[in-house]
Each structure stands twice: as C-alpha cells, then as structure tokens.
Coordinates of C-alpha atoms in Angstrom, one line a residue:
P13 CA 17.4 -7.3 24.1
D14 CA 15.1 -9.3 26.4
Q15 CA 15.2 -12.9 24.6
R16 CA 12.4 -14.0 26.5
K17 CA 9.9 -11.7 24.6
G18 CA 11.3 -12.9 20.9
T19 CA 11.2 -11.1 18.0
S20 CA 8.9 -8.2 17.0
P21 CA 6.1 -8.8 14.5
A22 CA 7.4 -6.1 12.5
D23 CA 11.1 -7.8 12.8
L24 CA 9.2 -11.0 11.7
I25 CA 7.6 -9.3 8.4
R26 CA 10.8 -7.6 7.8
Q27 CA 12.8 -11.0 7.8
L28 CA 9.9 -13.1 5.9
V29 CA 9.9 -10.3 3.2
D30 CA 13.9 -9.8 2.9
L31 CA 13.8 -13.7 3.0
V32 CA 11.4 -14.5 0.0
G33 CA 12.6 -11.6 -1.8
F34 CA 9.4 -10.1 -2.1
E35 CA 9.6 -6.8 -3.2
D36 CA 11.6 -8.1 -6.4
H37 CA 9.2 -10.7 -7.0
L38 CA 6.3 -8.3 -6.8
K39 CA 8.5 -6.2 -9.6
K40 CA 8.8 -8.9 -11.5
T41 CA 5.2 -9.9 -11.7
Q42 CA 2.6 -7.4 -10.7
P43 CA 2.3 -3.8 -12.9
D44 CA 0.9 -1.8 -9.4
W45 CA 4.0 -3.0 -7.5
E46 CA 4.6 0.0 -5.8
S47 CA 0.9 -0.2 -4.2
R48 CA 1.2 -3.4 -2.9
W49 CA 5.0 -2.6 -1.5
E50 CA 2.9 0.5 0.0
N51 CA 0.7 -2.7 1.5
V52 CA 3.6 -4.6 3.1
K53 CA 5.1 -1.3 4.5
E54 CA 1.4 -0.2 5.9
L55 CA 1.5 -3.7 7.5
I56 CA 5.1 -3.0 9.0
T57 CA 3.9 0.2 10.2
F58 CA 0.6 -1.4 11.6
A59 CA 3.0 -3.9 13.8
I60 CA 4.9 -1.5 14.9
E61 CA 2.2 0.5 16.0
V62 CA 0.5 -2.7 18.1
A63 CA 3.7 -3.4 19.8
S64 CA 3.8 -0.1 21.5
D65 CA -0.1 -0.5 22.4
T66 CA 1.0 -3.5 23.5
D67 CA 4.1 -1.9 25.7
A68 CA 2.2 0.5 26.7
V69 CA -0.2 -1.6 28.4
E70 CA 2.4 -3.8 29.7
Q71 CA 3.9 -0.9 31.8
Q72 CA 0.8 -0.1 32.9
A73 CA -0.3 -3.8 34.4
A74 CA 3.2 -4.5 36.0
T75 CA 1.8 -6.1 38.9
D76 CA -1.1 -8.0 37.3
E77 CA -0.8 -11.6 37.7
R78 CA -2.5 -12.7 34.5
P79 CA 0.2 -14.1 31.9
K80 CA 0.9 -12.1 29.6
D81 CA -0.3 -12.0 25.8
T82 CA 3.0 -12.2 23.7
P83 CA 3.4 -9.0 20.9
L84 CA 2.8 -11.8 18.4
R85 CA -0.4 -12.5 19.9
S86 CA -1.5 -8.8 20.3
F87 CA -0.4 -8.2 16.7
L88 CA -2.4 -11.1 15.5
Q89 CA -5.7 -10.2 17.7
A90 CA -5.2 -6.3 16.3
S91 CA -4.7 -7.5 12.9
M92 CA -8.0 -9.5 12.9
L93 CA -10.5 -6.7 14.9
S94 CA -9.1 -4.3 12.1
S95 CA -9.8 -6.7 9.5
E96 CA -13.4 -7.3 10.8
G97 CA -13.9 -3.7 11.2
D98 CA -13.3 -3.2 7.4
N99 CA -15.4 -6.5 6.5
K100 CA -18.2 -4.8 8.3
N101 CA -18.0 -1.4 6.8
E102 CA -17.9 -3.1 3.4
E103 CA -20.9 -5.0 4.1
D104 CA -22.8 -2.0 5.7
T105 CA -21.6 -0.4 2.4
K106 CA -23.7 -3.6 0.3
D107 CA -26.6 -2.9 2.0
V108 CA -27.2 0.4 0.7
S109 CA -30.8 0.6 -1.5
F110 CA -32.6 3.4 -2.7

C-alpha cells in the first residue's frame, strides 16, 4: 500500500472499534446492541463508499494541479453533508402543520 495515502477511514474505524472493544461493550450495556452494531457497520460501509468515490475522482483529476484531499478529509466532508441532509429532512417534518 502507498504509505503517502495513509490508512483508509474504514480501516481507521475498524481499528478503533476493535481497540476499544466496542462490540463487546454494546453487548454488555445495550439491550438493543444489535441495532447499534448495525449502525457501526453502516458507518464502515459508508466510509468504503466515500473512499471508492474519492478514488474515482482522483483518477479523473490526475492532471489537476490542486492539492488533493486526504481520504479521511473526504470521508468527514461527506459524512457532514450527509448529516446536514438528515437534519434538514427532520426540520422539514417538524414544520408540518394542519
């Protein structure tokens, strides 16, 4: 692997989850741990998708002179945009009146 690129966000999340024993923690402390663990797996999947999209954009813009975003920066930007969209949808549903 190219050391300049560093570790992918998905791998960072996996390593952190393993390091802190998060799945075991959920099992011991949360009655709905399966649902919460599914959320963690969805986050990892999202990180993989963002990395794939970022790789495709980087390949298309290989001749571009601008500095490239790191995979982690791209993931954080995409997750921020995703959560802003979720918040906007929640706000839209709160404003409904009859």
